[in-house]
Amino acid sequence: MKEVDVVIDLADRDVVLGRLIAGELEVEFATNVRWEGRTLELVAIHLYGAGANSMGIRTLRKAVQALMLLLDVDQVIVEGALRTTGAATGPAGSGPRLPRRLIFNREVR
């Protein structure tokens, strides 16, 4: 599985713009953030990049784990935004995609 780098390009109040880089693949993201204790919530996240499922859920999971280490949080909750273009527009979870809300916990080794 590819190593994933998380690059934060802009963080202003509750808005974060950044990139997920896995080898030659790069996906940009924009999200609102909320903090509660040691939990980070990525609200209405948008992913832009190489195409549908180009990164895959395993690589995205690695990206979230890297983000947890970078920000020293124990849990990240990812909530997708409404899809406005392409196939199956509308609320996430209304088609053959990931659920609207994913919860990731820090891996203990």
MMTF fields as JSON, N, C-alpha, C and O atoms, coordinates in Angstrom:
{
  "mmtfVersion": "1.0.0",
  "mmtfProducer": "UNKNOWN",
  "numBonds": 435,
  "numAtoms": 436,
  "numGroups": 109,
  "numChains": 1,
  "numModels": 1,
  "chainsPerModel": [1],
  "groupsPerChain": [109],
  "chainIdList": ["A"],
  "bondAtomList": [4, 2, 8, 6, 12, 10, 16, 14, 20, 18, 24, 22, 28, 26, 32, 30, 36, 34, 40, 38, 44, 42, 48, 46, 52, 50, 56, 54, 60, 58, 64, 62, 68, 66, 72, 70, 76, 74, 80, 78, 84, 82, 88, 86, 92, 90, 96, 94, 100, 98, 104, 102, 108, 106, 112, 110, 116, 114, 120, 118, 124, 122, 128, 126, 132, 130, 136, 134, 140, 138, 144, 142, 148, 146, 152, 150, 156, 154, 160, 158, 164, 162, 168, 166, 172, 170, 176, 174, 180, 178, 184, 182, 188, 186, 192, 190, 196, 194, 200, 198, 204, 202, 208, 206, 212, 210, 216, 214, 220, 218, 224, 222, 228, 226, 232, 230, 236, 234, 240, 238, 244, 242, 248, 246, 252, 250, 256, 254, 260, 258, 264, 262, 268, 266, 272, 270, 276, 274, 280, 278, 284, 282, 288, 286, 292, 290, 296, 294, 300, 298, 304, 302, 308, 306, 312, 310, 316, 314, 320, 318, 324, 322, 328, 326, 332, 330, 336, 334, 340, 338, 344, 342, 348, 346, 352, 350, 356, 354, 360, 358, 364, 362, 368, 366, 372, 370, 376, 374, 380, 378, 384, 382, 388, 386, 392, 390, 396, 394, 400, 398, 404, 402, 408, 406, 412, 410, 416, 414, 420, 418, 424, 422, 428, 426, 432, 430],
  "bondOrderList": [1, 1, 1, 1, 1, 1, 1, 1, 1, 1, 1, 1, 1, 1, 1, 1, 1, 1, 1, 1, 1, 1, 1, 1, 1, 1, 1, 1, 1, 1, 1, 1, 1, 1, 1, 1, 1, 1, 1, 1, 1, 1, 1, 1, 1, 1, 1, 1, 1, 1, 1, 1, 1, 1, 1, 1, 1, 1, 1, 1, 1, 1, 1, 1, 1, 1, 1, 1, 1, 1, 1, 1, 1, 1, 1, 1, 1, 1, 1, 1, 1, 1, 1, 1, 1, 1, 1, 1, 1, 1, 1, 1, 1, 1, 1, 1, 1, 1, 1, 1, 1, 1, 1, 1, 1, 1, 1, 1],
  "groupList": [{"groupName": "MET", "atomNameList": ["N", "CA", "C", "O"], "elementList": ["N", "C", "C", "O"], "formalChargeList": [0, 0, 0, 0], "bondAtomList": [1, 0, 2, 1, 3, 2], "bondOrderList": [1, 1, 2], "singleLetterCode": "M", "chemCompType": "L-PEPTIDE LINKING"}, {"groupName": "LYS", "atomNameList": ["N", "CA", "C", "O"], "elementList": ["N", "C", "C", "O"], "formalChargeList": [0, 0, 0, 0], "bondAtomList": [1, 0, 2, 1, 3, 2], "bondOrderList": [1, 1, 2], "singleLetterCode": "K", "chemCompType": "L-PEPTIDE LINKING"}, {"groupName": "GLU", "atomNameList": ["N", "CA", "C", "O"], "elementList": ["N", "C", "C", "O"], "formalChargeList": [0, 0, 0, 0], "bondAtomList": [1, 0, 2, 1, 3, 2], "bondOrderList": [1, 1, 2], "singleLetterCode": "E", "chemCompType": "L-PEPTIDE LINKING"}, {"groupName": "VAL", "atomNameList": ["N", "CA", "C", "O"], "elementList": ["N", "C", "C", "O"], "formalChargeList": [0, 0, 0, 0], "bondAtomList": [1, 0, 2, 1, 3, 2], "bondOrderList": [1, 1, 2], "singleLetterCode": "V", "chemCompType": "L-PEPTIDE LINKING"}, {"groupName": "ASP", "atomNameList": ["N", "CA", "C", "O"], "elementList": ["N", "C", "C", "O"], "formalChargeList": [0, 0, 0, 0], "bondAtomList": [1, 0, 2, 1, 3, 2], "bondOrderList": [1, 1, 2], "singleLetterCode": "D", "chemCompType": "L-PEPTIDE LINKING"}, {"groupName": "ILE", "atomNameList": ["N", "CA", "C", "O"], "elementList": ["N", "C", "C", "O"], "formalChargeList": [0, 0, 0, 0], "bondAtomList": [1, 0, 2, 1, 3, 2], "bondOrderList": [1, 1, 2], "singleLetterCode": "I", "chemCompType": "L-PEPTIDE LINKING"}, {"groupName": "LEU", "atomNameList": ["N", "CA", "C", "O"], "elementList": ["N", "C", "C", "O"], "formalChargeList": [0, 0, 0, 0], "bondAtomList": [1, 0, 2, 1, 3, 2], "bondOrderList": [1, 1, 2], "singleLetterCode": "L", "chemCompType": "L-PEPTIDE LINKING"}, {"groupName": "ALA", "atomNameList": ["N", "CA", "C", "O"], "elementList": ["N", "C", "C", "O"], "formalChargeList": [0, 0, 0, 0], "bondAtomList": [1, 0, 2, 1, 3, 2], "bondOrderList": [1, 1, 2], "singleLetterCode": "A", "chemCompType": "L-PEPTIDE LINKING"}, {"groupName": "ARG", "atomNameList": ["N", "CA", "C", "O"], "elementList": ["N", "C", "C", "O"], "formalChargeList": [0, 0, 0, 0], "bondAtomList": [1, 0, 2, 1, 3, 2], "bondOrderList": [1, 1, 2], "singleLetterCode": "R", "chemCompType": "L-PEPTIDE LINKING"}, {"groupName": "GLY", "atomNameList": ["N", "CA", "C", "O"], "elementList": ["N", "C", "C", "O"], "formalChargeList": [0, 0, 0, 0], "bondAtomList": [1, 0, 2, 1, 3, 2], "bondOrderList": [1, 1, 2], "singleLetterCode": "G", "chemCompType": "PEPTIDE LINKING"}, {"groupName": "PHE", "atomNameList": ["N", "CA", "C", "O"], "elementList": ["N", "C", "C", "O"], "formalChargeList": [0, 0, 0, 0], "bondAtomList": [1, 0, 2, 1, 3, 2], "bondOrderList": [1, 1, 2], "singleLetterCode": "F", "chemCompType": "L-PEPTIDE LINKING"}, {"groupName": "THR", "atomNameList": ["N", "CA", "C", "O"], "elementList": ["N", "C", "C", "O"], "formalChargeList": [0, 0, 0, 0], "bondAtomList": [1, 0, 2, 1, 3, 2], "bondOrderList": [1, 1, 2], "singleLetterCode": "T", "chemCompType": "L-PEPTIDE LINKING"}, {"groupName": "ASN", "atomNameList": ["N", "CA", "C", "O"], "elementList": ["N", "C", "C", "O"], "formalChargeList": [0, 0, 0, 0], "bondAtomList": [1, 0, 2, 1, 3, 2], "bondOrderList": [1, 1, 2], "singleLetterCode": "N", "chemCompType": "L-PEPTIDE LINKING"}, {"groupName": "TRP", "atomNameList": ["N", "CA", "C", "O"], "elementList": ["N", "C", "C", "O"], "formalChargeList": [0, 0, 0, 0], "bondAtomList": [1, 0, 2, 1, 3, 2], "bondOrderList": [1, 1, 2], "singleLetterCode": "W", "chemCompType": "L-PEPTIDE LINKING"}, {"groupName": "HIS", "atomNameList": ["N", "CA", "C", "O"], "elementList": ["N", "C", "C", "O"], "formalChargeList": [0, 0, 0, 0], "bondAtomList": [1, 0, 2, 1, 3, 2], "bondOrderList": [1, 1, 2], "singleLetterCode": "H", "chemCompType": "L-PEPTIDE LINKING"}, {"groupName": "TYR", "atomNameList": ["N", "CA", "C", "O"], "elementList": ["N", "C", "C", "O"], "formalChargeList": [0, 0, 0, 0], "bondAtomList": [1, 0, 2, 1, 3, 2], "bondOrderList": [1, 1, 2], "singleLetterCode": "Y", "chemCompType": "L-PEPTIDE LINKING"}, {"groupName": "SER", "atomNameList": ["N", "CA", "C", "O"], "elementList": ["N", "C", "C", "O"], "formalChargeList": [0, 0, 0, 0], "bondAtomList": [1, 0, 2, 1, 3, 2], "bondOrderList": [1, 1, 2], "singleLetterCode": "S", "chemCompType": "L-PEPTIDE LINKING"}, {"groupName": "GLN", "atomNameList": ["N", "CA", "C", "O"], "elementList": ["N", "C", "C", "O"], "formalChargeList": [0, 0, 0, 0], "bondAtomList": [1, 0, 2, 1, 3, 2], "bondOrderList": [1, 1, 2], "singleLetterCode": "Q", "chemCompType": "L-PEPTIDE LINKING"}, {"groupName": "PRO", "atomNameList": ["N", "CA", "C", "O"], "elementList": ["N", "C", "C", "O"], "formalChargeList": [0, 0, 0, 0], "bondAtomList": [1, 0, 2, 1, 3, 2], "bondOrderList": [1, 1, 2], "singleLetterCode": "P", "chemCompType": "L-PEPTIDE LINKING"}],
  "groupTypeList": [0, 1, 2, 3, 4, 3, 3, 5, 4, 6, 7, 4, 8, 4, 3, 3, 6, 9, 8, 6, 5, 7, 9, 2, 6, 2, 3, 2, 10, 7, 11, 12, 3, 8, 13, 2, 9, 8, 11, 6, 2, 6, 3, 7, 5, 14, 6, 15, 9, 7, 9, 7, 12, 16, 0, 9, 5, 8, 11, 6, 8, 1, 7, 3, 17, 7, 6, 0, 6, 6, 6, 4, 3, 4, 17, 3, 5, 3, 2, 9, 7, 6, 8, 11, 11, 9, 7, 7, 11, 9, 18, 7, 9, 16, 9, 18, 8, 6, 18, 8, 8, 6, 5, 10, 12, 8, 2, 3, 8],
  "groupIdList": [1, 2, 3, 4, 5, 6, 7, 8, 9, 10, 11, 12, 13, 14, 15, 16, 17, 18, 19, 20, 21, 22, 23, 24, 25, 26, 27, 28, 29, 30, 31, 32, 33, 34, 35, 36, 37, 38, 39, 40, 41, 42, 43, 44, 45, 46, 47, 48, 49, 50, 51, 52, 53, 54, 55, 56, 57, 58, 59, 60, 61, 62, 63, 64, 65, 66, 67, 68, 69, 70, 71, 72, 73, 74, 75, 76, 77, 78, 79, 80, 81, 82, 83, 84, 85, 86, 87, 88, 89, 90, 91, 92, 93, 94, 95, 96, 97, 98, 99, 100, 101, 102, 103, 104, 105, 106, 107, 108, 109],
  "secStructList": [7, 7, 7, 7, 3, 3, 3, 3, 3, 3, 3, 3, 6, 6, 3, 3, 3, 3, 3, 3, 3, 3, 6, 6, 3, 3, 3, 3, 3, 3, 3, 3, 3, 3, 3, 3, 6, 6, 3, 3, 3, 3, 3, 3, 3, 3, 3, 3, 1, 1, 1, 6, 6, 1, 1, 2, 2, 2, 2, 2, 2, 2, 2, 2, 2, 2, 2, 2, 2, 2, 2, 6, 7, 1, 3, 3, 3, 3, 3, 3, 7, 7, 5, 7, 1, 1, 1, 1, 7, 5, 1, 6, 6, 1, 1, 1, 1, 7, 7, 1, 3, 3, 3, 3, 3, 7, 7, 7, 7],
  "xCoordList": [0.847, 0.0, 0.89, 1.933, 0.49, 1.265, 1.295, 0.324, 2.441, 2.503, 1.748, 1.723, 1.133, 0.326, 0.841, 1.02, 1.081, 1.438, 0.222, -0.51, 0.008, -1.065, -0.398, 0.428, -0.756, -0.191, -1.323, -2.312, -1.178, -2.16, -1.683, -0.638, -2.431, -2.064, -2.604, -1.966, -3.78, -4.401, -5.294, -6.097, -5.146, -6.036, -6.443, -5.608, -7.726, -8.228, -9.528, -10.555, -9.47, -10.601, -11.061, -10.363, -12.21, -12.72, -12.674, -13.364, -11.866, -11.747, -10.316, -9.356, -10.186, -8.869, -8.844, -9.756, -7.784, -7.519, -6.2, -5.243, -6.151, -4.913, -4.865, -5.695, -3.843, -3.628, -3.268, -2.599, -3.716, -3.314, -2.431, -2.848, -1.215, -0.265, 0.16, 0.698, -0.088, 0.292, 1.04, 0.423, 2.348, 3.15, 2.913, 3.076, 2.53, 2.26, 0.865, 0.564, 0.026, -1.367, -1.513, -0.982, -2.226, -2.479, -3.956, -4.525, -4.572, -5.979, -6.057, -5.508, -6.736, -6.938, -8.22, -9.148, -8.259, -9.475, -9.754, -8.851, -11.023, -11.496, -12.528, -13.394, -12.433, -13.362, -13.507, -12.626, -14.627, -14.796, -14.381, -14.536, -13.852, -13.423, -14.085, -14.382, -14.308, -14.79, -13.946, -13.648, -13.561, -12.793, -13.651, -14.352, -13.6, -14.242, -13.34, -13.295, -12.624, -11.669, -10.589, -9.903, -10.433, -9.415, -10.021, -9.475, -11.179, -11.857, -11.879, -12.216, -11.517, -11.575, -12.688, -12.751, -13.559, -14.633, -14.4, -14.29, -14.327, -14.205, -15.611, -16.188, -16.149, -17.555, -17.652, -16.944, -18.514, -18.768, -17.474, -17.153, -16.738, -15.461, -15.691, -16.578, -14.87, -14.884, -13.514, -12.488, -13.491, -12.25, -12.209, -13.202, -11.048, -10.861, -9.604, -8.58, -9.668, -8.42, -8.499, -9.163, -7.794, -7.509, -8.7, -8.576, -9.824, -10.997, -11.627, -11.068, -12.791, -13.582, -12.787, -12.226, -12.748, -12.107, -10.65, -10.148, -9.971, -8.58, -7.661, -6.619, -8.032, -7.202, -7.633, -6.787, -8.906, -9.401, -9.535, -8.863, -10.397, -10.694, -9.492, -9.302, -8.681, -7.511, -6.515, -5.961, -6.283, -5.346, -5.94, -5.222, -7.24, -7.882, -7.803, -7.597, -7.964, -7.839, -6.422, -6.251, -5.408, -4.028, -3.845, -3.128, -4.497, -4.405, -5.001, -4.446, -6.127, -6.764, -5.872, -5.745, -5.248, -4.324, -3.14, -2.713, -2.61, -1.508, -1.962, -1.209, -3.183, -3.731, -3.875, -3.596, -4.311, -4.436, -3.086, -2.999, -2.044, -0.712, -0.224, 0.338, -0.439, -0.021, -0.667, -0.006, -1.969, -2.72, -2.877, -3.467, -2.358, -2.417, -3.844, -4.147, -4.71, -6.088, -6.314, -5.587, -7.322, -7.614, -8.703, -8.821, -9.495, -10.604, -10.827, -10.729, -11.128, -11.515, -12.847, -13.0, -13.801, -15.11, -15.162, -14.974, -15.416, -15.458, -16.898, -17.537, -17.393, -18.757, -18.698, -18.224, -19.176, -19.128, -20.109, -21.118, -19.791, -20.654, -21.644, -21.498, -22.63, -23.54, -22.762, -21.956, -23.0, -22.345, -23.142, -24.356, -22.438, -23.135, -22.916, -23.634, -21.929, -21.661, -21.455, -21.315, -21.435, -21.146, -22.336, -23.479, -22.026, -23.067, -23.571, -22.83, -24.812, -25.422, -25.282, -24.805, -25.699, -25.644, -26.61, -27.566, -26.357, -27.209, -26.452, -25.222, -27.192, -26.538, -25.662, -26.025, -24.504, -23.649, -24.411, -25.23, -24.148, -24.844, -26.095, -26.732, -26.469, -27.677, -27.415, -28.35, -26.15, -25.807, -24.768, -24.55, -24.13, -23.137, -21.808, -20.793, -21.829, -20.632, -20.473, -21.218, -19.487, -19.287, -20.445, -21.151, -20.656, -21.689, -21.377, -20.239, -22.383, -22.225, -21.275, -20.639, -21.167, -20.368, -19.483, -19.983, -18.166, -17.212, -16.49, -16.164, -16.236, -15.525, -14.255, -14.302, -13.119, -11.82, -11.234, -11.216, -10.756, -10.091, -8.604, -8.195, -7.804, -6.353, -6.021, -6.56, -5.113, -4.675, -3.689, -2.77, -3.881, -2.972, -2.06, -2.521, -0.76, 0.225, 1.005, 1.877],
  "yCoordList": [-1.18, 0.0, 1.239, 1.254, 2.266, 3.492, 4.276, 4.29, 4.935, 5.898, 7.14, 7.467, 7.829, 9.007, 10.191, 10.107, 11.3, 12.557, 13.459, 13.534, 14.146, 15.127, 16.494, 16.752, 17.365, 18.715, 19.707, 19.702, 20.557, 21.611, 22.866, 23.411, 23.336, 24.522, 25.8, 26.85, 25.717, 26.887, 26.438, 25.517, 27.099, 26.85, 28.215, 28.969, 28.528, 29.823, 29.608, 29.261, 29.818, 29.568, 28.137, 27.229, 27.905, 26.532, 25.969, 24.993, 26.571, 26.09, 25.62, 26.316, 24.43, 23.884, 23.454, 22.782, 23.853, 23.408, 22.656, 23.092, 21.515, 20.748, 19.726, 19.708, 18.854, 17.822, 16.504, 16.48, 15.414, 14.065, 13.568, 13.566, 13.147, 12.734, 11.298, 10.996, 10.424, 9.007, 8.643, 8.352, 8.66, 8.393, 9.48, 10.667, 9.071, 10.014, 10.628, 11.588, 10.084, 10.511, 11.655, 11.594, 12.691, 13.825, 14.192, 14.363, 14.312, 14.685, 15.916, 15.923, 16.947, 18.151, 17.999, 17.302, 18.666, 18.635, 20.008, 20.819, 20.24, 21.444, 20.976, 20.16, 21.492, 21.056, 22.11, 22.944, 22.051, 22.794, 21.847, 20.632, 22.392, 21.549, 21.982, 23.157, 20.988, 21.23, 20.38, 19.226, 20.938, 20.229, 20.041, 20.961, 18.849, 18.605, 17.654, 16.46, 18.177, 17.362, 16.841, 17.62, 15.516, 14.908, 14.324, 13.408, 14.895, 14.476, 15.63, 16.76, 15.331, 16.294, 15.854, 14.691, 16.78, 16.472, 17.259, 18.485, 16.544, 17.162, 17.21, 16.181, 18.409, 18.595, 19.066, 19.986, 18.444, 18.81, 18.793, 19.754, 17.689, 17.585, 17.392, 16.652, 18.073, 17.95, 17.419, 17.915, 16.422, 15.886, 16.195, 16.02, 16.659, 16.983, 16.274, 16.323, 15.617, 14.988, 14.137, 14.464, 13.02, 12.187, 11.409, 10.762, 11.448, 10.739, 9.863, 9.651, 9.363, 8.573, 7.389, 6.604, 7.273, 6.176, 5.94, 4.822, 6.989, 6.829, 6.562, 5.926, 7.04, 6.834, 5.586, 4.898, 5.282, 4.084, 4.278, 5.128, 3.495, 3.648, 3.281, 3.891, 2.315, 1.943, 3.089, 3.359, 3.76, 4.881, 6.071, 6.771, 6.307, 7.38, 7.099, 8.021, 5.841, 5.477, 5.786, 6.286, 5.486, 5.812, 7.321, 7.788, 8.086, 9.55, 10.07, 10.976, 9.504, 9.931, 9.571, 10.36, 8.386, 8.007, 8.981, 9.359, 9.384, 10.355, 11.699, 12.358, 12.103, 13.356, 13.293, 14.272, 12.141, 11.973, 12.157, 12.809, 11.587, 11.731, 13.178, 13.711, 13.804, 15.187, 16.135, 17.029, 15.939, 16.846, 16.319, 16.991, 15.131, 14.499, 14.419, 14.904, 13.799, 13.538, 12.028, 11.275, 11.594, 10.165, 9.692, 8.496, 10.623, 10.237, 11.323, 12.514, 10.891, 11.808, 11.321, 10.152, 12.227, 11.941, 12.684, 13.899, 11.962, 12.544, 12.533, 11.484, 13.713, 13.847, 14.441, 15.562, 13.698, 14.152, 15.274, 15.432, 16.046, 17.141, 16.622, 15.51, 17.423, 17.096, 17.11, 18.009, 16.13, 16.087, 16.966, 16.814, 17.89, 18.844, 18.601, 19.164, 17.766, 17.49, 16.001, 15.249, 15.577, 14.186, 13.273, 13.713, 11.992, 10.978, 10.982, 11.32, 10.611, 10.45, 11.697, 11.624, 12.852, 14.077, 13.985, 13.211, 14.769, 14.791, 14.339, 14.297, 13.998, 13.622, 12.389, 11.442, 12.411, 11.231, 10.081, 10.29, 8.897, 7.728, 7.378, 6.363, 8.214, 7.939, 7.022, 6.605, 6.708, 5.831, 4.82, 4.645, 4.16, 3.146, 3.786, 3.597, 4.544, 5.222, 4.92, 4.129, 5.569, 5.427, 6.043, 6.893, 5.633, 6.27, 7.75, 8.184, 8.505, 9.946, 10.297, 11.35, 9.439, 9.751, 8.554, 7.444, 8.776, 7.736, 8.147, 9.322, 7.204, 7.469, 6.634, 5.415, 7.296, 6.641, 6.841, 7.961, 5.769, 5.841, 5.574, 4.819, 6.215, 6.025, 4.567, 3.913, 4.052, 2.671, 2.593, 3.407, 1.611, 1.4, 0.251, -0.833, 0.489, -0.566, -0.96, -1.826],
  "zCoordList": [0.0, 0.0, 0.0, 0.654, -0.72, -0.845, 0.458, 1.215, 0.708, 1.794, 1.348, 0.161, 2.299, 1.974, 2.763, 3.978, 2.071, 2.718, 2.724, 1.738, 3.837, 3.953, 4.012, 4.888, 3.08, 3.018, 3.238, 2.504, 4.248, 4.513, 3.812, 4.167, 2.82, 2.058, 2.685, 2.604, 3.312, 3.913, 5.056, 4.909, 6.195, 7.333, 7.867, 8.366, 7.76, 8.19, 8.953, 8.369, 10.257, 11.154, 11.026, 11.477, 10.426, 10.34, 8.923, 8.627, 8.037, 6.657, 6.41, 6.742, 5.823, 5.509, 4.046, 3.566, 3.35, 1.987, 2.018, 2.658, 1.319, 1.335, 0.234, -0.674, 0.342, -0.671, -0.004, 1.03, -0.602, -0.222, -1.361, -2.519, -1.035, -2.067, -1.782, -0.717, -2.746, -2.644, -3.919, -4.944, -3.858, -5.052, -6.09, -5.805, -7.285, -8.377, -8.293, -9.002, -7.439, -7.336, -6.345, -5.236, -6.74, -5.854, -5.906, -6.983, -4.731, -4.619, -3.718, -2.617, -4.19, -3.388, -2.576, -2.986, -1.412, -0.607, -0.024, 0.185, 0.228, 0.92, 1.933, 1.616, 3.148, 4.185, 5.269, 5.478, 5.944, 7.191, 8.302, 8.174, 9.396, 10.507, 11.803, 12.018, 12.662, 14.028, 14.956, 14.647, 16.087, 17.096, 18.324, 18.746, 18.902, 20.188, 20.956, 20.659, 21.94, 22.681, 21.755, 21.093, 21.706, 20.854, 19.573, 18.959, 19.194, 17.966, 16.977, 17.328, 15.744, 14.65, 13.717, 13.318, 13.371, 12.431, 11.147, 11.17, 10.027, 8.704, 8.122, 7.771, 8.028, 7.667, 6.218, 5.809, 5.464, 4.057, 3.249, 2.549, 3.354, 2.648, 1.143, 0.717, 0.369, -1.091, -1.516, -1.051, -2.39, -2.937, -4.426, -5.132, -4.9, -6.314, -6.77, -6.088, -7.914, -8.318, -9.538, -10.521, -9.451, -10.602, -11.145, -12.185, -10.491, -11.003, -9.946, -8.87, -10.269, -9.33, -8.793, -9.558, -7.493, -6.772, -7.174, -7.055, -7.649, -8.064, -6.89, -7.05, -5.708, -4.527, -3.769, -3.198, -3.747, -3.067, -1.563, -0.979, -0.943, 0.48, 1.345, 2.397, 0.946, 1.758, 1.836, 2.901, 0.722, 0.713, 1.461, 2.175, 1.306, 2.072, 3.574, 4.364, 3.972, 5.386, 5.889, 7.0, 5.062, 5.433, 5.564, 6.449, 4.681, 4.746, 6.042, 6.664, 6.453, 7.71, 8.892, 9.828, 8.865, 9.934, 10.0, 11.091, 8.848, 8.811, 9.379, 10.097, 9.061, 9.579, 11.101, 11.792, 11.623, 13.073, 13.762, 14.803, 13.183, 13.762, 13.669, 14.626, 12.522, 12.305, 13.306, 13.834, 13.572, 14.448, 15.872, 16.717, 16.142, 17.464, 17.995, 19.086, 17.203, 17.631, 17.65, 17.002, 18.396, 18.518, 17.564, 17.297, 17.054, 16.182, 15.142, 15.434, 13.928, 12.849, 12.306, 11.95, 12.249, 11.664, 10.335, 10.292, 9.265, 7.922, 7.437, 7.361, 7.113, 6.614, 5.215, 5.029, 4.244, 2.861, 2.579, 3.266, 1.556, 1.12, 0.076, -0.432, -0.229, -1.327, -2.629, -2.871, -3.452, -4.751, -5.709, -5.848, -6.37, -7.232, -8.718, -9.545, -9.075, -10.488, -10.696, -9.731, -11.938, -12.256, -12.025, -11.899, -11.974, -11.79, -10.357, -9.434, -10.172, -8.839, -7.98, -6.848, -8.517, -7.732, -6.562, -6.592, -5.549, -4.365, -3.136, -3.134, -2.085, -0.834, -0.994, -1.691, -0.339, -0.342, 0.291, 1.186, -0.16, 0.375, -0.41, -0.129, -1.408, -2.175, -3.362, -4.046, -3.606, -4.721, -4.277, -3.079, -5.211, -4.858, -4.467, -5.138, -3.377, -2.883, -1.402, -0.824, -0.806, 0.634, 1.389, 0.847, 2.628, 3.443, 3.629, 3.447, 3.987, 4.155, 5.292, 5.254, 6.302, 7.483, 7.828, 8.012, 7.917, 8.274, 9.549, 9.719, 10.444, 11.674, 11.701, 11.54, 11.906, 11.963, 13.347, 13.856, 13.963, 15.26, 15.072, 14.19, 15.924, 15.836, 16.043, 16.936, 15.195, 15.338, 16.484, 16.582, 17.349, 18.466, 18.111, 17.752, 18.21, 17.858, 19.069, 18.988]
}
